[in-house]
Coordinates of C-alpha atoms and ligand atoms in Angstrom, one line a residue:
M1 CA -40.1 22.4 -19.1
S2 CA -39.7 24.9 -16.4
A3 CA -39.3 28.6 -17.1
H4 CA -37.9 29.0 -13.6
N5 CA -34.7 27.2 -14.1
R6 CA -31.6 29.2 -13.1
S7 CA -30.3 29.1 -16.7
Q8 CA -33.3 31.2 -17.9
A9 CA -31.7 34.2 -16.2
W10 CA -29.2 33.9 -19.2
F11 CA -31.0 32.1 -22.0
G12 CA -34.5 33.5 -21.4
A13 CA -33.2 37.1 -21.1
E14 CA -34.6 39.9 -23.3
G15 CA -32.7 42.5 -25.2
R16 CA -29.0 42.7 -25.9
S17 CA -27.9 40.6 -23.0
G18 CA -30.2 37.7 -23.9
M19 CA -28.9 37.9 -27.5
V20 CA -25.3 37.7 -26.3
Y21 CA -26.0 34.7 -24.1
R22 CA -27.8 32.7 -26.8
S23 CA -25.9 33.7 -29.9
W24 CA -22.5 32.4 -28.9
V25 CA -23.9 29.1 -27.8
L26 CA -25.6 28.8 -31.2
N27 CA -22.2 28.6 -32.8
Q28 CA -22.1 25.0 -31.7
G29 CA -25.2 24.2 -33.9
Y30 CA -27.7 23.3 -31.2
G31 CA -30.5 25.4 -32.5
P32 CA -32.9 27.7 -30.6
K33 CA -35.0 25.0 -28.9
M34 CA -32.3 24.5 -26.3
F35 CA -33.3 27.9 -24.7
D36 CA -36.9 26.9 -24.0
G37 CA -36.4 26.5 -20.3
R38 CA -35.2 22.9 -20.2
P39 CA -32.6 22.1 -17.5
V40 CA -29.1 22.9 -18.5
I41 CA -26.7 20.3 -17.1
G42 CA -23.1 21.1 -16.7
I43 CA -20.8 18.1 -16.9
A44 CA -17.7 19.0 -14.9
T45 CA -15.0 16.7 -16.2
T46 CA -11.5 16.2 -14.8
W47 CA -10.5 14.6 -18.1
S48 CA -6.8 15.0 -19.0
E49 CA -4.1 12.9 -20.7
L50 CA -1.9 14.2 -17.9
A51 CA -4.2 12.4 -15.4
P52 CA -4.0 8.9 -16.8
C53 CA -6.7 7.6 -14.4
N54 CA -9.1 10.1 -15.9
A55 CA -8.0 9.9 -19.6
H56 CA -11.2 8.1 -20.6
L57 CA -13.6 10.6 -19.0
H58 CA -14.4 12.4 -22.3
R59 CA -16.0 9.1 -23.3
V60 CA -17.9 8.8 -20.0
A61 CA -19.1 12.3 -20.6
E62 CA -20.6 11.2 -23.9
A63 CA -22.6 8.6 -22.1
V64 CA -23.8 11.2 -19.6
K65 CA -24.9 13.4 -22.4
R66 CA -27.0 10.6 -23.9
G67 CA -28.8 10.4 -20.7
V68 CA -29.4 14.1 -20.4
W69 CA -30.7 14.4 -24.0
Q70 CA -32.9 11.3 -23.3
A71 CA -34.5 13.1 -20.3
G72 CA -35.0 16.4 -22.1
G73 CA -32.1 18.3 -20.7
F74 CA -29.4 20.3 -22.4
P75 CA -25.8 19.0 -21.6
L76 CA -22.8 21.2 -21.7
E77 CA -19.4 19.7 -20.8
F78 CA -16.7 21.8 -19.2
P79 CA -13.1 21.1 -18.0
T80 CA -11.9 21.5 -14.5
L81 CA -8.5 21.0 -13.0
A82 CA -7.3 17.4 -13.5
T83 CA -5.2 16.6 -10.5
G84 CA -3.5 13.4 -11.6
E85 CA -1.7 11.6 -8.8
S86 CA 1.0 9.9 -10.7
L87 CA 2.6 12.8 -12.6
M88 CA 2.0 16.0 -10.6
R89 CA 4.8 17.4 -8.5
P90 CA 5.3 18.0 -5.7
T91 CA 2.0 16.3 -4.9
A92 CA -1.5 16.4 -6.3
M93 CA -2.8 17.3 -2.8
L94 CA -1.3 20.7 -3.2
Y95 CA -3.9 21.3 -6.0
R96 CA -7.0 19.7 -4.5
N97 CA -8.2 23.0 -3.1
L98 CA -7.4 24.8 -6.3
L99 CA -9.6 22.3 -8.2
A100 CA -12.4 22.8 -5.7
M101 CA -12.1 26.6 -5.9
E102 CA -11.9 26.6 -9.7
A103 CA -14.8 24.2 -10.2
E104 CA -17.0 26.1 -7.7
E105 CA -16.5 29.4 -9.5
L106 CA -17.2 27.8 -12.9
M107 CA -20.4 26.2 -11.6
R108 CA -21.7 29.4 -10.2
A109 CA -20.6 31.7 -13.0
N110 CA -22.3 29.8 -15.8
P111 CA -26.0 29.2 -16.8
L112 CA -26.2 25.8 -15.1
D113 CA -29.2 24.2 -13.4
G114 CA -27.6 20.8 -12.4
L115 CA -24.2 19.1 -12.4
V116 CA -22.7 15.8 -13.2
L117 CA -19.3 15.4 -11.6
L118 CA -16.8 13.2 -13.5
S119 CA -13.8 12.2 -11.4
G120 CA -11.4 9.3 -10.9
C121 CA -7.9 9.8 -9.6
D122 CA -7.6 10.5 -5.9
K123 CA -8.1 14.2 -5.4
T124 CA -10.6 14.7 -8.3
T125 CA -13.5 13.1 -6.3
P126 CA -13.2 15.2 -3.1
G127 CA -12.3 18.3 -5.1
L128 CA -15.5 18.2 -7.1
L129 CA -17.6 17.2 -4.1
M130 CA -16.2 20.2 -2.2
A131 CA -17.1 22.5 -5.1
A132 CA -20.6 21.1 -5.5
A133 CA -21.2 21.4 -1.8
S134 CA -20.2 25.0 -1.7
V135 CA -22.3 26.0 -4.8
D136 CA -25.2 23.7 -3.8
L137 CA -26.8 23.0 -7.2
P138 CA -28.3 19.6 -7.8
A139 CA -25.4 17.3 -8.5
V140 CA -24.7 13.6 -9.1
M141 CA -21.2 12.1 -9.3
V142 CA -19.9 9.5 -11.8
T143 CA -16.5 8.2 -10.9
G144 CA -14.5 6.8 -13.9
G145 CA -14.2 3.3 -12.4
P146 CA -11.1 1.2 -11.6
M147 CA -8.7 -0.4 -14.0
L148 CA -9.0 -4.2 -14.7
S149 CA -7.1 -6.3 -12.2
G150 CA -3.3 -6.3 -12.8
K151 CA -1.8 -9.6 -13.8
Y152 CA 1.9 -10.5 -13.6
E153 CA 3.4 -14.0 -13.8
G154 CA 0.0 -15.6 -13.2
R155 CA -0.9 -13.6 -10.1
D156 CA -3.0 -10.6 -9.3
V157 CA -1.0 -7.4 -8.8
G158 CA -2.6 -4.2 -7.5
S159 CA -1.6 -0.8 -8.9
G160 CA 0.1 1.2 -6.3
T161 CA 0.3 -1.5 -3.7
E162 CA 2.6 -3.6 -5.9
V163 CA 4.9 -0.6 -6.5
W164 CA 5.9 -0.7 -2.8
K165 CA 6.4 -4.4 -2.9
L166 CA 8.4 -4.4 -6.1
E167 CA 10.6 -1.6 -4.7
A168 CA 11.3 -3.7 -1.7
E169 CA 12.1 -6.8 -3.8
F170 CA 14.4 -4.8 -6.1
K171 CA 16.2 -3.2 -3.2
A172 CA 16.7 -6.6 -1.5
G173 CA 18.2 -7.9 -4.8
R174 CA 15.4 -10.4 -5.5
M175 CA 14.2 -8.8 -8.8
T176 CA 16.1 -7.3 -11.8
Q177 CA 15.4 -4.0 -13.4
D178 CA 14.1 -5.8 -16.5
Q179 CA 11.6 -7.7 -14.4
I180 CA 10.4 -4.5 -12.9
R181 CA 9.8 -3.0 -16.3
V182 CA 7.6 -5.9 -17.3
A183 CA 5.7 -5.8 -14.0
E184 CA 5.0 -2.1 -14.2
G185 CA 3.2 -2.6 -17.5
C186 CA 1.2 -5.5 -16.1
M187 CA -0.2 -3.3 -13.3
A188 CA -2.0 -0.9 -15.7
R189 CA -4.1 -3.0 -18.2
S190 CA -6.9 -0.6 -19.0
D191 CA -8.6 2.7 -18.6
G192 CA -9.4 3.6 -15.0
H193 CA -8.0 4.5 -11.6
C194 CA -6.0 2.3 -9.2
M195 CA -7.9 -1.0 -8.7
T196 CA -6.8 -1.6 -5.1
M197 CA -8.8 -0.1 -2.3
G198 CA -6.5 2.9 -2.5
T199 CA -7.7 6.5 -2.3
A200 CA -9.4 6.6 -5.6
S201 CA -11.5 3.5 -5.0
T202 CA -12.1 4.6 -1.5
M203 CA -13.3 8.0 -2.5
A204 CA -15.5 6.5 -5.2
C205 CA -17.1 4.4 -2.5
M206 CA -17.3 7.4 -0.2
A207 CA -19.3 9.3 -2.9
E208 CA -21.7 6.4 -3.1
A209 CA -21.9 6.0 0.7
L210 CA -22.6 9.8 1.0
G211 CA -25.5 9.3 -1.4
M212 CA -23.9 11.4 -4.2
Q213 CA -23.5 8.7 -6.8
L214 CA -25.9 6.0 -8.0
P215 CA -25.9 2.7 -6.1
G216 CA -23.3 0.2 -7.4
S217 CA -21.6 2.9 -9.5
A218 CA -18.3 3.0 -7.6
S219 CA -17.0 -0.4 -8.5
W220 CA -17.9 -1.0 -12.2
P221 CA -14.5 -1.2 -14.0
A222 CA -13.7 1.6 -16.4
A223 CA -13.5 -0.9 -19.2
D224 CA -16.9 -2.5 -18.5
A225 CA -19.9 -1.5 -20.6
R226 CA -21.8 -1.0 -17.3
R227 CA -19.6 2.0 -16.5
Y228 CA -21.2 3.8 -19.5
E229 CA -24.6 2.5 -18.6
V230 CA -24.5 4.0 -15.1
A231 CA -23.1 7.2 -16.7
Q232 CA -26.1 7.4 -19.0
E233 CA -28.4 6.7 -16.0
A234 CA -26.8 9.5 -14.1
G235 CA -27.5 11.8 -17.1
V236 CA -31.2 10.9 -17.0
R237 CA -31.4 11.2 -13.2
I238 CA -29.8 14.7 -12.9
V239 CA -32.6 16.2 -15.1
S240 CA -35.2 14.9 -12.6
M241 CA -33.0 16.1 -9.7
V242 CA -33.2 19.6 -11.1
Q243 CA -37.0 19.3 -11.3
E244 CA -37.1 18.0 -7.7
D245 CA -34.5 20.7 -6.5
L246 CA -32.6 17.9 -4.8
R247 CA -29.4 19.6 -3.7
P248 CA -26.2 18.4 -2.0
H249 CA -27.0 20.0 1.3
T250 CA -30.1 17.8 1.7
I251 CA -28.1 14.7 0.8
M252 CA -24.8 15.2 2.5
E253 CA -26.2 15.8 6.0
R254 CA -24.4 14.6 9.2
A255 CA -26.1 11.2 8.9
A256 CA -24.6 10.8 5.5
F257 CA -21.1 11.5 6.8
E258 CA -21.6 9.0 9.6
N259 CA -22.6 6.4 6.9
A260 CA -19.5 7.2 4.9
I261 CA -17.2 6.9 7.9
R262 CA -18.6 3.5 8.9
T263 CA -18.5 2.4 5.3
N264 CA -14.9 3.4 5.1
A265 CA -14.2 1.1 8.0
A266 CA -16.1 -1.8 6.5
I267 CA -14.2 -1.5 3.2
G268 CA -10.7 -1.1 4.8
G269 CA -10.5 2.3 3.0
S270 CA -7.8 4.8 2.7
T271 CA -6.7 7.1 5.6
N272 CA -7.0 9.9 3.1
A273 CA -10.8 9.6 3.4
I274 CA -10.5 11.2 6.8
I275 CA -9.0 14.3 5.4
H276 CA -11.3 14.5 2.4
L277 CA -14.5 13.8 4.2
T278 CA -13.6 16.4 6.9
A279 CA -13.0 19.0 4.1
I280 CA -16.3 18.2 2.3
A281 CA -18.2 18.3 5.5
G282 CA -16.6 21.7 6.3
R283 CA -18.1 23.1 3.1
L284 CA -21.6 22.1 4.4
G285 CA -21.2 23.3 8.0
V286 CA -21.0 19.8 9.3
A287 CA -18.3 19.7 12.0
L288 CA -16.5 16.3 12.1
S289 CA -13.9 15.7 14.8
L290 CA -11.1 13.2 14.4
D291 CA -12.4 11.4 17.5
E292 CA -15.7 10.8 15.8
F293 CA -13.9 8.9 13.0
D294 CA -12.4 6.6 15.7
Q295 CA -15.7 6.2 17.6
L296 CA -17.8 5.4 14.6
A297 CA -15.3 3.1 13.0
R298 CA -14.6 1.1 16.1
A299 CA -18.0 -0.5 16.0
V300 CA -17.5 -1.7 12.4
P301 CA -15.5 -4.8 11.4
T302 CA -13.7 -4.8 8.0
L303 CA -15.8 -6.8 5.6
V304 CA -13.9 -6.4 2.3
N305 CA -10.8 -8.4 1.6
L306 CA -9.1 -6.1 -0.9
M307 CA -5.5 -4.9 -1.3
P308 CA -3.7 -3.2 0.4
S309 CA -5.2 -4.8 3.6
G310 CA -6.2 -8.0 1.9
R311 CA -6.0 -10.1 -1.2
F312 CA -8.5 -9.2 -3.9
L313 CA -9.0 -6.2 -6.3
M314 CA -11.8 -3.9 -7.3
E315 CA -12.9 -6.1 -10.2
D316 CA -13.5 -8.9 -7.8
F317 CA -15.3 -6.5 -5.5
C318 CA -17.6 -5.5 -8.4
Y319 CA -18.4 -9.0 -9.4
A320 CA -19.1 -9.9 -5.7
G321 CA -21.9 -7.2 -5.7
G322 CA -19.9 -4.1 -4.8
L323 CA -20.7 -1.4 -2.2
P324 CA -24.5 -2.1 -2.0
V325 CA -23.7 -5.5 -0.4
V326 CA -21.4 -3.8 2.2
M327 CA -24.0 -1.2 3.0
R328 CA -26.8 -3.7 3.3
E329 CA -24.7 -5.6 5.8
L330 CA -24.2 -2.4 7.8
A331 CA -27.9 -1.5 7.5
E332 CA -29.0 -4.9 8.8
A333 CA -26.6 -4.6 11.7
G334 CA -28.0 -1.2 12.7
L335 CA -24.7 0.5 11.6
L336 CA -26.2 2.7 8.9
N337 CA -28.5 5.7 9.0
A338 CA -30.7 3.9 6.5
G339 CA -33.2 6.7 6.1
Q340 CA -30.7 9.2 4.7
L341 CA -31.8 10.6 1.3
T342 CA -29.6 10.0 -1.8
V343 CA -29.4 11.1 -5.4
T344 CA -31.9 8.4 -6.4
G345 CA -34.5 10.3 -4.5
K346 CA -34.8 7.3 -2.3
S347 CA -33.1 6.5 1.0
V348 CA -29.8 4.6 1.2
G349 CA -31.6 1.8 3.0
E350 CA -34.1 1.4 0.1
N351 CA -31.2 1.6 -2.4
V352 CA -29.4 -1.4 -1.0
A353 CA -32.2 -3.5 0.4
E354 CA -32.1 -6.1 -2.4
A355 CA -28.3 -6.2 -2.8
V356 CA -27.0 -9.8 -3.3
C357 CA -23.5 -11.0 -2.5
W358 CA -22.0 -13.4 -5.1
N359 CA -18.7 -14.0 -3.5
R360 CA -18.3 -14.2 0.3
E361 CA -14.5 -14.6 0.1
V362 CA -14.4 -11.0 -1.2
I363 CA -17.2 -9.4 0.9
R364 CA -17.6 -11.0 4.3
T365 CA -20.6 -10.8 6.6
I366 CA -20.8 -8.9 9.9
A367 CA -21.0 -12.2 11.7
E368 CA -17.8 -13.6 10.0
P369 CA -15.8 -10.5 9.1
F370 CA -12.5 -10.3 7.3
Q371 CA -11.0 -8.4 10.3
P372 CA -12.8 -7.9 13.7
R373 CA -14.3 -4.7 15.0
G374 CA -11.9 -2.1 16.3
T375 CA -9.0 -2.9 13.9
G376 CA -9.8 -0.2 11.3
T377 CA -8.1 3.2 11.2
A378 CA -7.4 4.5 14.7
V379 CA -7.0 8.0 15.9
L380 CA -4.1 8.6 18.3
R381 CA -3.6 11.3 20.9
G382 CA -0.6 12.1 23.0
N383 CA 2.1 14.7 23.6
L384 CA 3.6 14.0 20.2
C385 CA 0.2 14.7 18.4
P386 CA -2.0 16.9 20.6
D387 CA -4.4 17.5 17.7
G388 CA -4.3 13.8 16.6
A389 CA -2.7 11.4 14.3
V390 CA -4.0 8.3 12.5
I391 CA -2.8 4.7 11.8
K392 CA -4.4 2.2 9.5
Q393 CA -4.4 -0.9 11.6
S394 CA -5.6 -3.2 8.9
A395 CA -2.5 -2.4 6.8
A396 CA -0.1 -2.5 9.8
S397 CA 1.7 -5.3 11.7
S398 CA -0.1 -6.6 14.7
E399 CA 3.1 -7.2 16.6
L400 CA 4.0 -3.4 16.3
M401 CA 0.7 -2.1 17.6
N402 CA 2.3 -1.8 21.0
H403 CA 5.9 -0.7 20.5
R404 CA 8.5 1.4 22.3
G405 CA 11.6 2.4 20.4
R406 CA 14.4 4.8 19.7
A407 CA 13.6 7.7 17.4
V408 CA 15.7 8.1 14.3
V409 CA 14.8 11.6 12.9
F410 CA 14.9 13.0 9.4
D411 CA 13.8 16.6 8.5
S412 CA 12.4 15.6 5.1
P413 CA 11.6 12.5 3.1
E414 CA 14.5 13.5 0.8
A415 CA 16.9 13.5 3.8
Y416 CA 15.8 10.0 4.6
H417 CA 16.1 8.7 1.0
A418 CA 19.6 10.2 0.8
V419 CA 20.9 7.7 3.4
S420 CA 18.4 4.9 3.4
D421 CA 20.5 2.7 1.1
S422 CA 23.7 3.1 3.1
D423 CA 25.1 0.2 5.1
D424 CA 26.5 2.7 7.6
L425 CA 23.0 4.1 8.6
D426 CA 22.8 3.7 12.3
I427 CA 19.4 2.1 12.6
E428 CA 17.8 -1.2 13.8
A429 CA 14.5 -2.9 13.2
S430 CA 13.2 -1.8 16.7
D431 CA 13.8 1.9 16.0
V432 CA 11.1 4.3 15.0
I433 CA 11.7 6.3 11.8
V434 CA 10.5 9.9 12.1
V435 CA 10.0 11.9 8.9
R436 CA 8.9 15.5 9.4
Y437 CA 8.2 18.8 7.7
A438 CA 6.0 16.9 5.3
G439 CA 2.7 18.4 6.5
P440 CA 0.2 20.7 4.7
K441 CA 2.3 23.9 5.2
G442 CA 5.7 22.2 5.6
Y443 CA 6.3 20.4 2.3
P444 CA 3.9 22.1 1.2
G445 CA 0.9 20.0 0.2
M446 CA 1.1 17.1 2.7
P447 CA 2.5 14.5 0.2
E448 CA 2.1 10.7 0.4
V449 CA 5.6 10.1 1.7
S450 CA 5.0 8.7 5.2
N451 CA 5.4 5.0 4.4
V452 CA 9.1 5.4 3.4
A453 CA 10.7 2.2 2.2
L454 CA 12.6 0.5 5.0
P455 CA 16.4 1.0 5.2
T456 CA 18.0 -1.3 2.5
K457 CA 20.3 -3.0 5.0
L458 CA 17.3 -4.1 7.1
L459 CA 15.4 -5.2 4.0
K460 CA 18.3 -7.4 3.2
Q461 CA 18.1 -8.9 6.7
G462 CA 14.5 -9.8 6.0
V463 CA 12.9 -7.0 8.0
T464 CA 9.4 -6.4 6.6
D465 CA 8.0 -3.6 8.8
M466 CA 9.0 -0.9 11.2
V467 CA 7.1 1.9 13.0
R468 CA 7.2 5.1 11.0
I469 CA 5.8 8.5 12.1
C470 CA 5.2 11.4 9.8
D471 CA 3.1 14.6 9.5
G472 CA 2.5 13.7 5.8
R473 CA 0.0 11.3 4.3
M474 CA 0.3 7.7 3.0
S475 CA -1.0 6.5 -0.4
G476 CA -4.2 4.6 0.1
T477 CA -2.4 1.8 -1.7
G478 CA 0.4 1.8 0.8
F479 CA 0.8 -0.4 3.9
G480 CA 2.9 -0.8 7.0
T481 CA 2.9 0.4 10.6
V482 CA 2.8 4.0 9.8
V483 CA 1.5 6.9 12.0
L484 CA 0.2 9.6 9.7
H485 CA -1.3 13.1 9.7
V486 CA 0.5 14.1 12.9
A487 CA -1.0 17.4 14.0
P488 CA 0.1 20.1 14.5
E489 CA 2.7 19.5 11.9
A490 CA 6.4 20.2 12.5
A491 CA 6.4 23.3 10.2
V492 CA 4.1 25.2 12.6
G493 CA 6.1 24.1 15.6
G494 CA 4.2 21.0 16.6
P495 CA 5.9 18.6 19.0
L496 CA 7.1 16.5 16.1
A497 CA 9.6 19.3 15.4
L498 CA 11.1 18.8 18.8
V499 CA 12.0 15.1 18.6
E500 CA 15.7 14.3 18.5
T501 CA 17.4 11.1 17.4
G502 CA 17.8 8.9 20.5
D503 CA 14.5 10.0 22.1
I504 CA 12.2 7.2 23.1
I505 CA 8.7 7.0 21.5
K506 CA 5.9 4.8 22.8
L507 CA 3.1 3.8 20.4
D508 CA 0.1 2.1 22.0
V509 CA -2.6 1.7 19.4
P510 CA -5.1 -0.2 21.6
A511 CA -4.9 2.7 24.1
R512 CA -4.9 5.2 21.1
S513 CA -1.8 6.8 22.5
L514 CA 1.4 8.2 21.0
Q515 CA 3.9 9.5 23.5
L516 CA 7.3 11.1 23.3
E517 CA 9.1 10.1 26.5
V518 CA 10.8 13.4 27.1
P519 CA 10.1 15.6 30.1
D520 CA 7.9 18.6 29.6
E521 CA 10.7 21.0 30.8
E522 CA 13.1 19.6 28.2
L523 CA 10.5 19.9 25.4
A524 CA 9.9 23.6 26.5
R525 CA 13.6 24.2 26.3
R526 CA 13.8 22.7 22.8
K527 CA 10.7 24.7 21.8
A528 CA 12.4 28.0 22.9
S529 CA 15.3 27.4 20.5
W530 CA 13.2 26.0 17.6
V531 CA 13.6 28.0 14.4
P532 CA 10.7 27.9 11.9
P533 CA 11.7 26.8 8.4
E534 CA 12.1 29.3 5.7
P535 CA 8.9 29.8 3.6
R536 CA 8.8 27.5 0.6
A537 CA 7.2 30.2 -1.6
R538 CA 6.9 34.0 -1.4
S539 CA 4.5 34.4 -4.3
G540 CA 2.1 32.5 -6.5
Y541 CA -0.4 29.8 -5.7
T542 CA 2.0 27.9 -3.4
W543 CA 2.3 31.1 -1.3
L544 CA -1.5 31.3 -1.1
Y545 CA -1.7 27.7 -0.1
T546 CA 0.8 28.0 2.7
Q547 CA -0.9 31.1 4.0
H548 CA -4.4 29.6 4.2
V549 CA -4.2 25.8 4.4
M550 CA -5.6 24.4 7.6
Q551 CA -4.1 21.5 9.5
A552 CA -4.7 17.8 8.7
D553 CA -7.3 17.4 11.5
A554 CA -9.4 20.2 9.9
G555 CA -9.3 18.6 6.4
A556 CA -6.4 20.7 5.0
D557 CA -8.9 22.9 3.2
F558 CA -8.3 26.7 2.8
D559 CA -9.7 28.6 5.8
F560 CA -11.5 31.0 3.4
L561 CA -13.2 28.3 1.4
Q562 CA -15.2 26.7 4.3
G563 CA -18.9 26.8 4.1
T564 CA -21.6 27.0 1.4
R565 CA -21.7 30.1 -0.8
G566 CA -24.7 29.1 -2.9
H567 CA -25.3 29.7 -6.6
D568 CA -26.6 33.3 -6.8
V569 CA -24.7 35.5 -9.2
P570 CA -25.1 39.1 -7.8
R571 CA -24.5 41.1 -11.0
D572 CA -25.0 40.9 -14.7
S573 CA -22.5 42.9 -16.7
H574 CA -24.2 42.4 -20.1
Ligands
FES1 FE1 -4.7 7.8 -10.1 FE2 -3.9 5.8 -8.3 S1 -2.7 7.1 -9.5 S2 -5.9 6.5 -8.8

């Protein structure tokens, strides 16, 4: 065991301070051998019963501990902020940066040599990766795994994705409230996060594509014994990583982010990955522009046939071979930086070289993809979004990819919902619904509200999709022709704030263009009389958030949290 591990500055100390550091840990009954210089492994868990997707992580932590003990390390589990997507108001995204900030400080302040990051629900994965990147201690991620496939009336139902469909069916009068109550239970059959290719599954895959979690780890269902096996394996591996001094900055290099961006295109992943990857990269000094996301993704066809873009669920993806199969396809097509180092200590190309596909309906080949190249998430530019906007083509309607329509404008999602059921709402299927003041500063927290349900009167007419434009986000489980992440947002005076009902908007996705057909002079006149909204908070964390959050194209991190701050602790007060 090494006497040079960082934790020895605490547990190997002489005199009064060493006594203090050791004594209080001994109250847990570990015995003095734990202070002999062995790697101390912090298990950062986002376990909480208020984050249902992460409610089993205390059991995953036990499996990690088995591995750490097995390899001769000393595991210590500690809680970090559990940002559960389903219960937190106004939106879990408001708290992603708080999780990252809290976790980073805990990792640095404590006698830890290595980290195992336990996450699951959407924001917990990027939040912990941002923290680990900034503190730069050896780290491996273990995501909690997806729920088992939802089953309702003999068919597969995807958590999240089905919610939007059920809402539309209910509003159109084709389902009763009693049927909805049964269906909602059938969507959540086990431990785990959403089992569609929503944001949680996407970010689990991104952690694996970045090289930060063990190969195949993203897709094992939470209820599968293999989930606990990979957790134990991660516990074993982190002890070696400490000895090898294998840290996040050597794994998450630019090449790793390029791999993640291409992998996201291949899996039909969530638009939220753009924001989170940009934020993680910002912690490592890797500048990612929105246009790079478009350029890298354009060369990649969608291979994975999963909801919300396709038909299957994460359990099927796992049994088909999971992410290693996708990454092998990319590697063999020259679309992967195969030499990039990963937590295994091997390159990503080595990790996936032997991957076998067991179901080509679920994971297609590059030669015969599920959707062709260039149909993934596109980045739009134009006078309505000078700093960019995104649209997930694979979850949109092809006939709306080139659309010109009348804007119908709402100053908040709530303003839309207040009238969306009304038969008197002046709206037609060809109109463009604009929902604004839902960006990072405006809401605040950039909630997943962009794919508002269609107006009830149009749903009853059988309309299934319309163009919607918003400065907020969309759930990774959502779908529809929705332009998201419009930057700059309305709340900082972006052009979205200047749109009036009746204006004409032109969306041309093949040309990557979003234009407001209003003359510049008229826009200048409107801008001169635009009044910024009243601040949402004048104190507390929400105030801090609105003061420092960056725009969507910069990853919506806090400006003062960018970069790596390392793990040195300057002072010892004992
Ligand atoms: Fe937690 Fe979907 S609500 S992953």
